[in-house]
Short mmCIF file of C-alpha atoms in Angstrom, two decimals:
data_model
loop_
_atom_site.label_atom_id
_atom_site.label_comp_id
_atom_site.label_asym_id
_atom_site.label_seq_id
_atom_site.Cartn_x
_atom_site.Cartn_y
_atom_site.Cartn_z
CA UNK A 30 29.52 -16.42 40.59
CA UNK A 31 29.75 -13.28 42.69
CA UNK A 32 26.87 -10.93 43.41
CA UNK A 33 24.29 -13.42 42.21
CA UNK A 34 25.49 -13.18 38.62
CA UNK A 35 24.91 -16.50 36.77
CA UNK A 36 24.55 -17.90 33.27
CA UNK A 37 20.86 -17.12 33.63
CA UNK A 38 21.77 -13.63 32.52
CA UNK A 39 22.76 -15.13 29.20
CA UNK A 40 19.84 -17.56 29.15
CA UNK A 41 17.22 -14.80 29.33
CA UNK A 42 18.41 -13.52 25.95
CA UNK A 43 18.65 -17.05 24.60
CA UNK A 44 15.01 -17.69 25.48
CA UNK A 45 13.96 -14.50 23.70
CA UNK A 46 15.87 -15.43 20.56
CA UNK A 47 14.47 -18.98 20.62
CA UNK A 48 10.95 -17.53 20.92
CA UNK A 49 11.68 -15.41 17.87
CA UNK A 50 12.95 -18.53 16.08
CA UNK A 51 9.74 -20.43 16.92
CA UNK A 52 7.64 -17.62 15.42
CA UNK A 53 9.74 -17.62 12.25
CA UNK A 54 9.52 -21.41 11.97
CA UNK A 55 5.74 -21.22 12.36
CA UNK A 56 5.51 -18.57 9.62
CA UNK A 57 7.57 -20.66 7.22
CA UNK A 58 5.80 -23.88 8.17
CA UNK A 59 2.31 -22.46 7.78
CA UNK A 60 3.24 -20.66 4.55
CA UNK A 61 4.50 -23.85 2.93
CA UNK A 62 1.49 -25.76 4.27
CA UNK A 63 -0.96 -23.19 2.91
CA UNK A 64 0.78 -23.21 -0.48
CA UNK A 65 0.72 -27.02 -0.67
CA UNK A 66 -2.91 -27.10 0.44
CA UNK A 67 -3.76 -24.57 -2.29
CA UNK A 68 -2.07 -26.75 -4.91
CA UNK A 69 -3.96 -29.77 -3.57
CA UNK A 70 -7.28 -27.94 -3.90
CA UNK A 71 -6.44 -26.91 -7.47
CA UNK A 72 -5.50 -30.50 -8.31
CA UNK A 73 -8.77 -31.78 -6.84
CA UNK A 74 -10.74 -29.32 -8.95
CA UNK A 75 -8.80 -30.16 -12.12
CA UNK A 76 -9.48 -33.87 -11.61
CA UNK A 77 -13.20 -33.08 -11.42
CA UNK A 78 -13.63 -34.07 -7.76
CA UNK A 79 -16.19 -32.20 -5.70
CA UNK A 80 -14.53 -29.79 -3.28
CA UNK A 81 -17.77 -29.72 -1.28
CA UNK A 82 -17.60 -33.40 -0.36
CA UNK A 83 -17.30 -33.74 3.44
CA UNK A 84 -14.58 -36.40 3.24
CA UNK A 85 -12.54 -34.30 0.83
CA UNK A 86 -12.81 -31.29 3.15
CA UNK A 87 -11.68 -33.35 6.14
CA UNK A 88 -8.70 -34.72 4.19
CA UNK A 89 -7.70 -31.20 3.10
CA UNK A 90 -7.88 -29.91 6.68
CA UNK A 91 -5.82 -32.85 7.98
CA UNK A 92 -3.30 -32.36 5.22
CA UNK A 93 -2.96 -28.69 6.16
CA UNK A 94 -2.53 -29.39 9.86
CA UNK A 95 0.00 -32.18 9.36
CA UNK A 96 2.11 -30.22 6.88
CA UNK A 97 2.03 -27.16 9.14
CA UNK A 98 3.25 -29.16 12.13
CA UNK A 99 5.82 -31.05 10.08
CA UNK A 100 7.40 -28.09 8.35
CA UNK A 101 7.32 -25.94 11.50
CA UNK A 102 9.23 -28.65 13.40
CA UNK A 103 11.64 -29.11 10.50
CA UNK A 104 12.52 -25.42 10.38
CA UNK A 105 12.73 -25.29 14.18
CA UNK A 106 15.28 -28.11 14.33
CA UNK A 107 17.31 -27.25 11.26
CA UNK A 108 17.62 -23.52 11.87
CA UNK A 109 17.91 -23.48 15.66
CA UNK A 110 20.49 -20.77 16.56
CA UNK A 111 23.56 -21.98 18.46
CA UNK A 112 24.97 -20.35 21.58
CA UNK A 113 27.80 -18.95 19.49
CA UNK A 114 25.33 -17.32 17.07
CA UNK A 115 23.33 -15.90 19.97
CA UNK A 116 26.51 -14.54 21.54
CA UNK A 117 27.54 -12.89 18.29
CA UNK A 118 24.14 -11.22 18.02
CA UNK A 119 24.31 -9.93 21.61
CA UNK A 120 27.81 -8.52 21.08
CA UNK A 121 26.69 -6.78 17.92
CA UNK A 122 23.42 -5.47 19.29
CA UNK A 123 24.79 -4.17 22.61
CA UNK A 124 28.30 -3.30 21.37
CA UNK A 125 30.06 -5.58 23.88
CA UNK A 126 33.24 -6.00 21.82
CA UNK A 127 32.92 -9.81 21.51
CA UNK A 128 32.76 -10.28 25.29
CA UNK A 129 29.82 -12.69 25.04
CA UNK A 130 31.43 -14.67 22.22
CA UNK A 131 34.62 -15.07 24.28
CA UNK A 132 32.62 -16.17 27.33
CA UNK A 133 30.76 -18.83 25.33
CA UNK A 134 33.95 -20.00 23.65
CA UNK A 135 35.62 -20.67 27.03
CA UNK A 136 32.52 -21.60 29.02
CA UNK A 137 33.86 -25.10 29.79
CA UNK A 138 37.23 -23.86 30.99
CA UNK A 139 38.35 -22.50 34.35
CA UNK A 140 41.06 -20.10 35.35
CA UNK A 141 41.51 -16.72 36.93
CA UNK A 142 41.35 -14.79 33.67
CA UNK A 143 38.54 -16.90 32.22
CA UNK A 144 36.39 -16.54 35.33
CA UNK A 145 37.09 -12.81 35.57
CA UNK A 146 36.09 -12.30 31.94
CA UNK A 147 32.98 -14.45 32.38
CA UNK A 148 31.91 -12.52 35.50
CA UNK A 149 32.47 -9.18 33.80
CA UNK A 150 30.41 -10.25 30.78
CA UNK A 151 27.56 -11.61 32.86
CA UNK A 152 27.53 -8.38 34.91
CA UNK A 153 27.10 -6.47 31.65
CA UNK A 154 24.24 -8.76 30.58
CA UNK A 155 22.64 -8.55 34.01
CA UNK A 156 22.33 -4.79 33.60
CA UNK A 157 20.46 -5.15 30.30
CA UNK A 158 16.77 -6.21 30.33
CA UNK A 159 15.91 -8.99 27.88
CA UNK A 160 13.25 -6.75 26.34
CA UNK A 161 16.02 -4.47 25.05
CA UNK A 162 16.92 -7.13 22.50
CA UNK A 163 14.59 -6.51 19.51
CA UNK A 164 13.11 -9.42 17.65
CA UNK A 165 14.24 -9.46 14.03
CA UNK A 166 11.93 -10.42 11.18
CA UNK A 167 13.07 -10.11 7.58
CA UNK A 168 10.83 -8.88 4.79
CA UNK A 169 11.08 -12.30 3.16
CA UNK A 170 9.20 -13.80 6.13
CA UNK A 171 6.12 -11.78 5.29
CA UNK A 172 6.56 -12.02 1.50
CA UNK A 173 6.44 -15.82 1.76
CA UNK A 174 3.30 -15.64 3.90
CA UNK A 175 1.53 -13.21 1.56
CA UNK A 176 2.44 -15.34 -1.47
CA UNK A 177 1.05 -18.46 0.19
CA UNK A 178 -2.19 -16.70 1.16
CA UNK A 179 -2.53 -15.35 -2.38
CA UNK A 180 -2.08 -18.83 -3.83
CA UNK A 181 -4.66 -20.22 -1.41
CA UNK A 182 -7.16 -17.49 -2.32
CA UNK A 183 -6.60 -18.30 -5.99
CA UNK A 184 -7.28 -21.97 -5.38
CA UNK A 185 -10.66 -21.12 -3.90
CA UNK A 186 -11.81 -19.18 -6.95
CA UNK A 187 -10.47 -21.60 -9.57
CA UNK A 188 -13.58 -23.16 -11.13
CA UNK A 189 -14.06 -26.92 -10.81
CA UNK A 190 -14.49 -29.07 -13.90
CA UNK A 191 -17.42 -30.82 -12.31
CA UNK A 192 -20.34 -30.31 -14.69
CA UNK A 193 -23.10 -28.17 -13.28
CA UNK A 194 -26.30 -30.05 -12.66
CA UNK A 195 -28.89 -29.25 -15.34
CA UNK A 196 -32.29 -28.51 -13.92
CA UNK A 197 -35.50 -29.90 -15.38
CA UNK A 198 -37.37 -27.51 -17.66
CA UNK A 199 -40.76 -27.06 -16.16
CA UNK A 200 -43.46 -25.58 -18.39
CA UNK A 201 -46.96 -24.95 -17.16
CA UNK A 202 -48.78 -28.32 -17.10
CA UNK A 203 -52.00 -26.58 -18.00
CA UNK A 204 -50.54 -24.80 -21.02
CA UNK A 205 -52.77 -25.45 -24.02
CA UNK A 206 -49.80 -25.04 -26.34
CA UNK A 207 -48.50 -28.55 -25.65
CA UNK A 208 -49.86 -31.90 -26.76
CA UNK A 209 -49.53 -35.29 -25.16
CA UNK A 210 -46.23 -37.09 -24.69
CA UNK A 211 -44.94 -40.09 -22.75
CA UNK A 212 -43.12 -39.68 -19.49
CA UNK A 213 -39.41 -39.10 -20.31
CA UNK A 214 -36.28 -38.95 -18.19
CA UNK A 215 -33.73 -36.14 -18.44
CA UNK A 216 -30.89 -36.81 -20.94
CA UNK A 217 -27.56 -35.10 -21.42
CA UNK A 218 -27.79 -31.51 -22.59
CA UNK A 219 -28.16 -31.28 -26.40
CA UNK A 220 -25.54 -29.37 -28.32
CA UNK A 221 -26.68 -25.87 -29.15
CA UNK A 222 -24.87 -22.77 -30.32
CA UNK A 223 -23.95 -20.33 -27.58
CA UNK A 224 -26.72 -17.89 -26.82
CA UNK A 225 -26.72 -14.82 -24.60
CA UNK A 226 -28.37 -15.23 -21.20
CA UNK A 227 -31.09 -12.83 -22.21
CA UNK A 228 -31.27 -11.98 -25.89
CA UNK A 229 -33.40 -8.92 -25.37
CA UNK A 230 -30.87 -7.34 -23.03
CA UNK A 231 -27.68 -8.27 -24.86
CA UNK A 232 -26.05 -5.63 -27.08
CA UNK A 233 -22.75 -7.20 -28.05
CA UNK A 234 -22.15 -4.53 -30.69
CA UNK A 235 -22.48 -1.81 -28.07
CA UNK A 236 -20.21 -3.77 -25.73
CA UNK A 237 -17.58 -3.87 -28.49
CA UNK A 238 -17.95 -0.11 -28.94
CA UNK A 239 -17.43 0.48 -25.23
CA UNK A 240 -14.39 -1.78 -25.20
CA UNK A 241 -12.88 0.11 -28.14
CA UNK A 242 -13.46 3.46 -26.44
CA UNK A 243 -12.10 2.27 -23.10
CA UNK A 244 -8.98 0.78 -24.68
CA UNK A 245 -8.17 3.85 -26.76
CA UNK A 246 -5.62 6.46 -25.65
CA UNK A 247 -7.29 9.46 -27.27
CA UNK A 248 -8.20 12.49 -25.16
CA UNK A 249 -10.62 11.68 -22.35
CA UNK A 250 -12.98 14.43 -23.52
CA UNK A 251 -13.44 12.66 -26.87
CA UNK A 252 -13.89 9.28 -25.15
CA UNK A 253 -16.56 10.78 -22.89
CA UNK A 254 -18.46 12.18 -25.88
CA UNK A 255 -18.39 8.84 -27.71
CA UNK A 256 -19.44 6.97 -24.58
CA UNK A 257 -22.39 9.34 -24.27
CA UNK A 258 -23.44 8.47 -27.84
CA UNK A 259 -23.24 4.75 -27.04
CA UNK A 260 -25.33 5.15 -23.88
CA UNK A 261 -27.90 7.24 -25.73
CA UNK A 262 -28.10 4.62 -28.50
CA UNK A 263 -28.57 1.83 -25.96
CA UNK A 264 -31.54 3.66 -24.47
CA UNK A 265 -33.08 4.27 -27.88
CA UNK A 266 -32.69 0.60 -28.82
CA UNK A 267 -34.48 -0.42 -25.64
CA UNK A 268 -37.31 2.00 -26.37
CA UNK A 269 -37.60 1.12 -30.09
CA UNK A 270 -40.68 -0.90 -31.01
CA UNK A 271 -39.78 -1.78 -34.60
CA UNK A 272 -36.67 -2.73 -36.56
CA UNK A 273 -37.01 0.50 -38.53
CA UNK A 274 -36.80 2.57 -35.35
CA UNK A 275 -33.74 0.59 -34.22
CA UNK A 276 -32.01 1.08 -37.57
CA UNK A 277 -32.77 4.80 -37.54
CA UNK A 278 -31.30 5.10 -34.04
CA UNK A 279 -28.11 3.30 -35.12
CA UNK A 280 -27.73 5.46 -38.25
CA UNK A 281 -28.14 8.62 -36.19
CA UNK A 282 -25.56 7.38 -33.68
CA UNK A 283 -23.07 6.83 -36.52
CA UNK A 284 -23.66 10.41 -37.66
CA UNK A 285 -23.06 11.62 -34.11
CA UNK A 286 -19.74 9.73 -34.02
CA UNK A 287 -18.77 11.32 -37.35
CA UNK A 288 -19.55 14.70 -35.82
CA UNK A 289 -17.26 14.03 -32.87
CA UNK A 290 -14.46 12.91 -35.20
CA UNK A 291 -14.92 15.95 -37.45
CA UNK A 292 -14.84 18.27 -34.44
CA UNK A 293 -11.56 16.73 -33.28
CA UNK A 294 -10.09 16.70 -36.78
CA UNK A 295 -8.60 20.05 -37.76
CA UNK A 296 -6.11 18.84 -40.38
CA UNK A 297 -8.45 19.34 -43.33
CA UNK A 298 -9.39 22.91 -42.44
CA UNK A 299 -5.84 23.97 -41.58
CA UNK A 300 -4.32 22.08 -44.50
CA UNK A 301 -6.80 23.63 -46.94
CA UNK A 302 -6.01 27.14 -45.66
CA UNK A 303 -2.27 26.61 -45.98
CA UNK A 304 -2.71 25.36 -49.55
CA UNK A 305 -4.18 28.77 -50.44
CA UNK A 306 -0.92 30.49 -49.46
CA UNK A 307 1.21 32.16 -52.10
CA UNK A 308 4.27 30.42 -50.66
CA UNK A 309 5.05 27.11 -52.39
CA UNK A 310 6.63 25.57 -49.29
CA UNK A 311 3.57 26.34 -47.18
CA UNK A 312 1.38 24.85 -49.93
CA UNK A 313 3.37 21.62 -49.70
CA UNK A 314 3.05 21.70 -45.92
CA UNK A 315 -0.74 22.19 -46.22
CA UNK A 316 -1.04 19.25 -48.63
CA UNK A 317 0.90 17.00 -46.28
CA UNK A 318 -1.20 18.07 -43.28
CA UNK A 319 -4.47 17.44 -45.15
CA UNK A 320 -3.34 13.93 -46.03
CA UNK A 321 -2.03 13.19 -42.54
CA UNK A 322 1.36 12.58 -44.16
CA UNK A 323 3.98 12.88 -41.41
CA UNK A 324 6.84 12.29 -43.81
CA UNK A 325 5.50 15.02 -46.12
CA UNK A 326 5.31 17.42 -43.15
CA UNK A 327 8.96 16.76 -42.31
CA UNK A 328 10.04 17.16 -45.94
CA UNK A 329 8.26 20.51 -46.35
CA UNK A 330 9.64 21.97 -43.11
CA UNK A 331 13.16 20.66 -43.77
CA UNK A 332 12.96 22.36 -47.15
CA UNK A 333 11.96 25.59 -45.40
CA UNK A 334 14.85 25.16 -42.94
CA UNK A 335 17.33 24.79 -45.81
CA UNK A 336 15.99 27.93 -47.46
CA UNK A 337 16.20 30.02 -44.28
CA UNK A 338 19.72 28.84 -43.49
CA UNK A 339 20.78 30.35 -46.82
CA UNK A 340 19.47 33.80 -45.91
CA UNK A 341 21.18 36.44 -43.77
CA UNK A 342 20.55 39.77 -42.12
CA UNK A 343 17.63 41.87 -43.33
CA UNK A 344 16.71 39.33 -46.00
CA UNK A 345 16.37 36.56 -43.39
CA UNK A 346 14.29 38.82 -41.13
CA UNK A 347 11.95 39.73 -44.01
CA UNK A 348 11.48 36.10 -44.97
CA UNK A 349 10.74 35.09 -41.37
CA UNK A 350 8.12 37.84 -41.12
CA UNK A 351 6.56 36.75 -44.42
CA UNK A 352 6.24 33.10 -43.39
CA UNK A 353 4.98 34.01 -39.94
CA UNK A 354 2.26 36.25 -41.38
CA UNK A 355 1.25 33.62 -43.95
CA UNK A 356 0.88 30.97 -41.25
CA UNK A 357 -1.07 33.30 -38.95
CA UNK A 358 -3.46 34.29 -41.76
CA UNK A 359 -4.01 30.65 -42.75
CA UNK A 360 -4.83 29.71 -39.16
CA UNK A 361 -7.33 32.55 -38.88
CA UNK A 362 -8.99 31.58 -42.16
CA UNK A 363 -9.25 27.92 -41.09
CA UNK A 364 -11.75 28.77 -38.36
CA UNK A 365 -9.97 26.45 -35.93
CA UNK A 366 -9.79 27.97 -32.47
CA UNK A 367 -6.75 28.12 -30.25
CA UNK A 368 -6.31 25.09 -28.04
CA UNK A 369 -6.28 22.69 -30.96
CA UNK A 370 -2.90 20.92 -30.87
CA UNK A 371 -2.27 21.18 -34.61
CA UNK A 372 -3.13 24.88 -34.69
CA UNK A 373 -1.01 25.54 -31.60
CA UNK A 374 2.01 23.79 -33.15
CA UNK A 375 1.85 26.02 -36.24
CA UNK A 376 1.07 29.09 -34.11
CA UNK A 377 4.19 28.44 -32.01
CA UNK A 378 6.29 28.17 -35.17
CA UNK A 379 4.95 31.49 -36.47
CA UNK A 380 5.64 33.18 -33.11
CA UNK A 381 9.18 31.79 -33.00
CA UNK A 382 9.87 33.12 -36.50
CA UNK A 383 8.49 36.54 -35.55
CA UNK A 384 10.60 36.70 -32.36
CA UNK A 385 13.78 35.77 -34.25
CA UNK A 386 13.03 38.40 -36.89
CA UNK A 387 12.57 41.11 -34.25
CA UNK A 388 15.82 40.12 -32.53
CA UNK A 389 17.67 40.33 -35.84
CA UNK A 390 16.29 43.77 -36.60
CA UNK A 391 17.21 44.94 -33.10
CA UNK A 392 20.67 43.41 -33.60
CA UNK A 393 20.16 41.45 -30.39
CA UNK A 394 21.44 38.31 -32.13
CA UNK A 395 23.67 37.60 -35.10
CA UNK A 396 22.88 35.44 -38.13
CA UNK A 397 24.35 32.28 -36.60
CA UNK A 398 22.17 32.58 -33.52
CA UNK A 399 19.17 33.35 -35.71
CA UNK A 400 19.77 30.22 -37.78
CA UNK A 401 20.11 28.18 -34.57
CA UNK A 402 16.80 29.49 -33.25
CA UNK A 403 15.06 28.89 -36.57
CA UNK A 404 16.32 25.32 -36.74
CA UNK A 405 15.18 24.59 -33.18
CA UNK A 406 11.73 26.06 -33.89
CA UNK A 407 11.34 24.00 -37.07
CA UNK A 408 12.47 20.77 -35.37
CA UNK A 409 9.97 21.37 -32.57
CA UNK A 410 7.22 22.15 -35.09
CA UNK A 411 7.87 18.90 -36.98
CA UNK A 412 7.48 16.87 -33.81
CA UNK A 413 4.43 18.76 -32.54
CA UNK A 414 2.62 18.65 -35.90
CA UNK A 415 3.31 14.94 -36.34
CA UNK A 416 2.08 14.24 -32.81
CA UNK A 417 -1.10 16.21 -33.48
CA UNK A 418 -1.71 14.34 -36.75
CA UNK A 419 -1.13 11.01 -35.01
CA UNK A 420 -3.72 11.89 -32.37
CA UNK A 421 -6.25 12.89 -35.02
CA UNK A 422 -5.60 9.60 -36.83
CA UNK A 423 -6.31 7.71 -33.60
CA UNK A 424 -9.61 9.55 -33.25
CA UNK A 425 -10.54 8.65 -36.83
CA UNK A 426 -9.65 5.00 -36.27
CA UNK A 427 -11.63 4.92 -33.03
CA UNK A 428 -14.62 6.46 -34.79
CA UNK A 429 -14.50 3.74 -37.46
CA UNK A 430 -14.26 1.03 -34.81
CA UNK A 431 -17.28 2.38 -32.97
CA UNK A 432 -19.32 2.67 -36.18
CA UNK A 433 -18.36 -0.89 -37.16
CA UNK A 434 -19.63 -2.00 -33.77
CA UNK A 435 -22.89 -0.17 -34.44
CA UNK A 436 -23.17 -1.99 -37.79
CA UNK A 437 -22.63 -5.26 -35.96
CA UNK A 438 -25.48 -4.34 -33.62
CA UNK A 439 -27.71 -3.59 -36.62
CA UNK A 440 -26.81 -6.92 -38.22
CA UNK A 441 -27.63 -8.78 -35.02
CA UNK A 442 -30.95 -6.96 -34.80
CA UNK A 443 -31.80 -8.03 -38.36
CA UNK A 444 -30.98 -11.66 -37.61
CA UNK A 445 -33.09 -11.58 -34.45
CA UNK A 446 -35.97 -10.19 -36.48
CA UNK A 447 -35.71 -12.94 -39.06
CA UNK A 448 -35.63 -15.62 -36.37
CA UNK A 449 -38.72 -14.21 -34.71
CA UNK A 450 -40.80 -13.36 -37.80
CA UNK A 451 -39.87 -16.24 -40.14
CA UNK A 452 -42.09 -19.26 -40.80
CA UNK A 453 -39.99 -22.38 -40.14
CA UNK A 454 -40.33 -25.37 -42.37
CA UNK A 455 -39.08 -28.90 -42.17
CA UNK A 456 -38.98 -31.91 -39.94
CA UNK A 457 -42.31 -32.24 -38.27
CA UNK A 458 -42.13 -29.16 -36.07
CA UNK A 459 -43.86 -27.04 -38.71
CA UNK A 460 -47.33 -25.71 -38.16
CA UNK A 461 -50.29 -25.00 -40.42
CA UNK A 462 -53.53 -23.28 -39.60
CA UNK A 463 -56.14 -25.87 -38.64
CA UNK A 464 -54.04 -28.64 -40.19
CA UNK A 465 -53.46 -32.29 -39.46
CA UNK A 466 -50.78 -33.81 -37.30
CA UNK A 467 -49.25 -37.05 -38.55
CA UNK A 468 -46.57 -39.34 -37.17
CA UNK A 469 -45.01 -42.76 -37.61
CA UNK A 470 -47.50 -45.11 -36.03
CA UNK A 471 -48.92 -42.37 -33.88
CA UNK A 472 -51.30 -40.71 -36.30
CA UNK A 473 -53.55 -38.07 -34.92
CA UNK A 474 -56.09 -35.88 -36.62
CA UNK A 475 -58.36 -33.20 -35.41
CA UNK A 476 -59.38 -29.64 -35.26
CA UNK A 477 -56.90 -28.51 -32.69
CA UNK A 478 -57.85 -24.87 -32.45
CA UNK A 479 -55.56 -24.11 -29.58
CA UNK A 480 -52.55 -25.51 -31.35
CA UNK A 481 -51.50 -25.35 -34.96
CA UNK A 482 -51.03 -28.70 -36.67
CA UNK A 483 -48.29 -30.04 -38.91
CA UNK A 484 -46.39 -33.10 -40.03
CA UNK A 485 -43.89 -34.80 -37.82
CA UNK A 486 -41.83 -37.91 -37.20
CA UNK A 487 -43.67 -39.10 -34.12
CA UNK A 488 -42.27 -36.50 -31.77
CA UNK A 489 -44.65 -34.18 -29.99
CA UNK A 490 -45.17 -30.79 -31.60
CA UNK A 491 -45.14 -27.76 -29.32
CA UNK A 492 -46.97 -24.70 -30.52
CA UNK A 493 -45.27 -22.43 -28.00
CA UNK A 494 -42.09 -20.70 -29.16
CA UNK A 495 -41.22 -19.38 -25.68
CA UNK A 496 -37.52 -19.30 -24.91
CA UNK A 497 -36.36 -21.34 -21.93
CA UNK A 498 -32.98 -21.40 -20.23
CA UNK A 499 -31.28 -24.82 -20.37
CA UNK A 500 -27.87 -24.11 -18.87
CA UNK A 501 -26.13 -23.23 -22.15
CA UNK A 502 -28.48 -20.46 -23.16
CA UNK A 503 -32.02 -19.77 -24.32
CA UNK A 504 -33.75 -22.13 -26.79
CA UNK A 505 -37.27 -22.69 -27.99
CA UNK A 506 -39.05 -25.00 -25.62
CA UNK A 507 -40.37 -27.30 -28.34
CA UNK A 508 -36.82 -27.96 -29.61
CA UNK A 509 -35.39 -28.87 -26.24
CA UNK A 510 -38.08 -31.09 -24.75
CA UNK A 511 -37.93 -33.69 -27.55
CA UNK A 512 -34.18 -34.08 -27.05
CA UNK A 513 -34.79 -34.59 -23.34
CA UNK A 514 -37.39 -37.24 -24.03
CA UNK A 515 -35.19 -39.21 -26.46
CA UNK A 516 -32.30 -39.28 -24.02
CA UNK A 517 -34.46 -40.33 -21.11
CA UNK A 518 -36.04 -43.21 -23.04
CA UNK A 519 -32.60 -44.43 -24.07
CA UNK A 520 -31.24 -44.33 -20.51
CA UNK A 521 -34.39 -45.98 -19.17
CA UNK A 522 -34.04 -48.87 -21.62
CA UNK A 523 -30.42 -49.34 -20.54
CA UNK A 524 -31.51 -49.55 -16.89
CA UNK A 525 -29.32 -46.51 -16.24
CA UNK A 526 -31.88 -44.90 -13.91
CA UNK A 527 -32.67 -46.15 -10.36
CA UNK A 528 -36.22 -47.49 -10.12
CA UNK A 529 -37.25 -45.05 -7.41
CA UNK A 530 -35.96 -42.09 -9.45
CA UNK A 531 -37.61 -43.44 -12.57
CA UNK A 532 -40.97 -43.52 -10.77
CA UNK A 533 -40.51 -39.92 -9.61
CA UNK A 534 -39.65 -38.76 -13.13
CA UNK A 535 -42.57 -40.67 -14.63
CA UNK A 536 -44.99 -39.07 -12.15
CA UNK A 537 -43.50 -35.69 -12.92
CA UNK A 538 -44.00 -35.99 -16.66
CA UNK A 539 -47.43 -37.55 -16.19
CA UNK A 540 -48.39 -34.30 -14.54
CA UNK A 541 -46.48 -32.26 -17.12
CA UNK A 542 -48.25 -33.82 -20.10
CA UNK A 543 -51.69 -34.13 -18.52
CA UNK A 544 -51.27 -37.85 -17.92
CA UNK A 545 -51.30 -38.75 -21.62
CA UNK A 546 -48.98 -41.47 -22.92
CA UNK A 547 -47.03 -41.53 -26.10
#
């Protein structure tokens, strides 16, 4: 080649495009690897394998590295751009009129014209720095990567089915509220109904109220007022010392909710005022509004529309003035202030009637135009009134939901009170003042003044009714420990416990039960 022009001038662009291709292949390879690794992690968790096991972690890492390398190489080989594709891209990018494509097509041929064309093309490429060729990355490249990362993040937060280890319940060994018992091992967790993590702090009724308020689409001002009532009630319940005080607080909160609903509800006041009108159509409209009857509202106003369309000239203007004045007077008598959506809808209708009447008297419009304006005003009023009634109905429904949630809270309070104040009877866990404690083959008598006595079936009786957390919730200590003992004895008899662990557990419960044996 002349002037030092060689195929290297083409190769510099080829290297840049191949570099771009390597980056794309790496993105696709790593994206697929991350996605497959995420699915592997999810599968491991679903099959109840521990994700924290060192061997499992090593296998996951190796799997990720191998799949990344494999898929990156696969994309690199399968999608490697050819010289013809590179030439086409250079022609398009630098507007070379297919010079590079022609050069590549005839690169193995010789001849005066071929060599002249090749030299001319390479001269053009020699003048262009390789950095002028921009690297191209499609949006899909990054979408795939983001999707894979999202899937991987999800796999990390998916909970494993591996059962959480249940810790040993550890009461105070010196507690006088427990009697002697043999050294037990820890059994499977006994079935118990779900309990809140901390019964004293849980207000599920109030949580339901908050959920109802949050999920409602009523005006934010009303939601804020109801939320304030809920928060105030929660504080009062925490401060209350007796069930009576709690019930009084809940009843007052229900009254406060009724007050908020009444304040937002203007249909009764406005409907009652319209019913006092001398006009029969307005009376019907007032009745429909009071009842929240959207269909009745439409019927009354359509009836009014039909009447007005049958009037003309001065008679129509007089009738429009009469209705407008009646509506205005009713709104004033209702005591509902402007800004209320229902009042504003009726106020707008009255104003529209008054404007049309004035235009008729001034001969600014004819009867046809007047009828058109009246019909438009009535159609708008129907929609606005129905929308206002729908909103007031939503407020009423929300108020009932919140009050029902308060009643649920009261019911739960009553049940908690019964559970705490009641005197249980039954299967050997009952207590009498200064009584006797009897069991099957393990009879014991005495004046146990630190612990109340009772009849039992051989299981230890625990005088303490403290709640302890077992993994599924809070239960009375005396109920849980017997179940633990029974399970441990059973597993010990089946040689299901390693001897060294059995010794540790026996020493533990020796200390727990003051060294006494069952």
